[in-house]
């Protein structure tokens, strides 16, 4: 019998702790598949963040570091400078990357560090129980924005891909979503392209993945996919913001 | 090997390179700027890497990444920057990674001053970050000792898989003295089979981590860490003692302050006073046994610091009530003079010689 689908060797056999319907799992699979397909799993060194994906070091089947909240890009800088020929990536949430670690991601991009970042934007602090993130949408309820995010006192959600695309060292910047099979395929393609940029030594690359958090959004997994489509994608447009060749 | 005249801060850089350190991550702050400047100039020549980080927080996390990757790595800063590094130091201690951290202390609290001070003793010796950890803290008194301790610090870091702090101050960083670089070739050090270098498809993934979600696992990890600290206390105490068996009073001071204490002792001896000295070289582990050796008839122990009194806590713990303790300190970047110490000693002894 022909095998049509197989679990990737890029992931360990450890069952993940993610909530039912959480798209962190899909993103893990895409990252792991991409490493296997590019033949870099065996020399890969990943950095797990603080957030729901903190245990990513148990799931990715390669050498891993667990980093302090937001500091994954600094940790990855240290790793990549020591092992310039290894494939190095960070996997970070939106609280991790866009809030407490804003300085670290901006300056890793600014230095043109040659590693890749997978940025999982679910518009919420998942792990700590649904507090407001800088990416939380206007009107979206969070435990620290119980009446919905108010622009007057908390500003407007930050668009990290657009921001990072203004930095010359960020050679690859793309936003994708994992809410439909078609979008998942596009996400995989972007991750592969982003990783290739690193392998070709061109500079820093990031893929922002719009992701769901049914648990803290307080809706079902299916509703969460629709909510992402109807609310997140209009504010966070999908597409490529930067590719090699476009950098002056 | 011939001696060369070097500024303390530059000697730190040269010593690190002599010890095989090839990675440096730092952020500018006075009075230690010559260290990153030296590294930016020299590391490339030996195939190393210098990165000026966006902050001390980033710098220490780069150290975490590089150390976890198996490299000899160093960062340096001065007090406010060392305060920012505490997050990373706690992670490094928790994940048991070797590295050397240099603190050229300046006046505090807050932005304080840029003049020499010793106000970071607590931060350094108590584990300034969160959680139950300690690190080896070494306090050089002259530039040669600074060089020796930086070189030795890298070995100690590797042997115990722990951060090692070199605790100097603005004075030792800026002073020029002749130094030579003595490295022990082929020293046997443990293999870094835990480092992340890629599995090569040959082994299970290595993970650099300080997270243990199960309370039981974390307690076991802490028990293991404490056993390591106990071993460090057993093997790595370093102290200079002078005339403590016959002294009427014993001075105790570390780093540059100990040199001022020595000048004061010479002056007092000329006047017929019998004065001893205990100079802790390792602040963690603290050489508490030295204080037990003090002459029982001594009138007391005078701690001298460029702070309002921090090491004196360890002196008191070491003496355990055996002798009276006294303190003389200057702060804010003010340096105690030998005369001030002489007067303090005379005040304590009340004219008894
Ligand atoms: C220094 C520090 N501050 C705060 C926390 C608590 N904390 C843990 S996870 C988290 C939020 C993570 O949110 P995000 O990055 O969006 O990841 P998600 O869980 O949504 O995937 C916070 C604030 C921490 N561990 N460390
Ligand atoms: S809390 Fe949200 S982000 Fe975290 S695992 Fe559950 S669904 Fe996923
Ligand atoms: Mg989140």
XYZ file of C-alpha atoms in Angstrom, chain A residues 12 41-45 50 54-55 57-58 60-69 71 73-84 86 100 103-105 107-108 111 113 127, chain B residues 23 25 49-55 57-59 61-71 87 91 97 195-201 203-213:
88
model
C 9.459 13.647 18.334
C 17.094 18.650 10.714
C 20.331 17.005 11.775
C 22.245 20.248 12.053
C 19.326 22.371 13.236
C 19.367 24.245 16.541
C 8.148 31.516 26.809
C 7.596 26.782 25.651
C 7.741 22.981 25.449
C 12.003 21.815 22.829
C 10.298 18.499 23.579
C 11.131 19.404 17.606
C 13.460 16.510 16.902
C 16.653 18.572 16.889
C 18.943 20.334 19.364
C 17.022 23.048 21.212
C 17.416 25.937 23.646
C 14.663 27.246 25.878
C 14.980 31.048 26.027
C 13.793 33.678 28.496
C 10.587 35.522 27.557
C 14.949 36.805 24.234
C 16.425 36.255 18.930
C 19.341 37.141 21.230
C 19.845 33.483 22.143
C 19.692 32.538 18.454
C 22.264 35.249 17.723
C 24.634 33.635 20.221
C 24.046 30.182 18.719
C 24.365 31.222 15.083
C 27.543 33.248 15.703
C 29.129 30.140 17.234
C 27.734 27.751 14.592
C 27.395 29.772 11.376
C 24.093 25.189 11.414
C 8.651 41.892 25.848
C 13.930 45.058 21.056
C 15.525 41.643 20.511
C 13.643 40.885 17.267
C 17.884 44.278 16.482
C 18.395 40.722 15.288
C 22.045 43.200 12.385
C 21.408 37.808 11.804
C -0.237 30.604 28.217
C 32.952 35.179 21.677
C 28.700 40.086 23.669
C 33.267 37.166 17.089
C 32.379 40.435 18.802
C 28.769 41.591 18.879
C 27.648 44.903 20.341
C 24.230 43.919 21.625
C 21.206 46.218 21.768
C 21.188 46.005 25.571
C 19.631 41.967 28.535
C 20.272 40.903 24.945
C 24.026 40.534 25.555
C 21.034 36.096 26.408
C 23.504 35.918 23.510
C 25.968 34.546 26.047
C 23.347 31.946 27.015
C 23.019 30.902 23.355
C 26.763 30.810 22.738
C 27.555 29.011 26.003
C 24.838 26.449 25.313
C 26.424 25.947 21.915
C 29.666 24.935 23.582
C 31.716 28.117 23.171
C 17.600 37.522 34.096
C 18.874 31.170 33.266
C 26.169 26.787 31.350
C 26.121 21.403 23.958
C 23.832 22.099 21.009
C 25.840 21.570 17.856
C 23.238 19.670 15.817
C 22.442 16.003 16.435
C 24.192 14.912 13.251
C 21.529 12.197 13.241
C 22.195 11.060 19.074
C 19.059 12.304 20.790
C 18.583 16.078 20.731
C 20.440 18.102 23.352
C 18.268 20.649 25.131
C 19.512 23.711 26.990
C 16.819 24.420 29.524
C 15.974 25.671 33.003
C 12.267 24.750 32.987
C 10.970 21.843 35.068
C 7.182 21.955 35.147
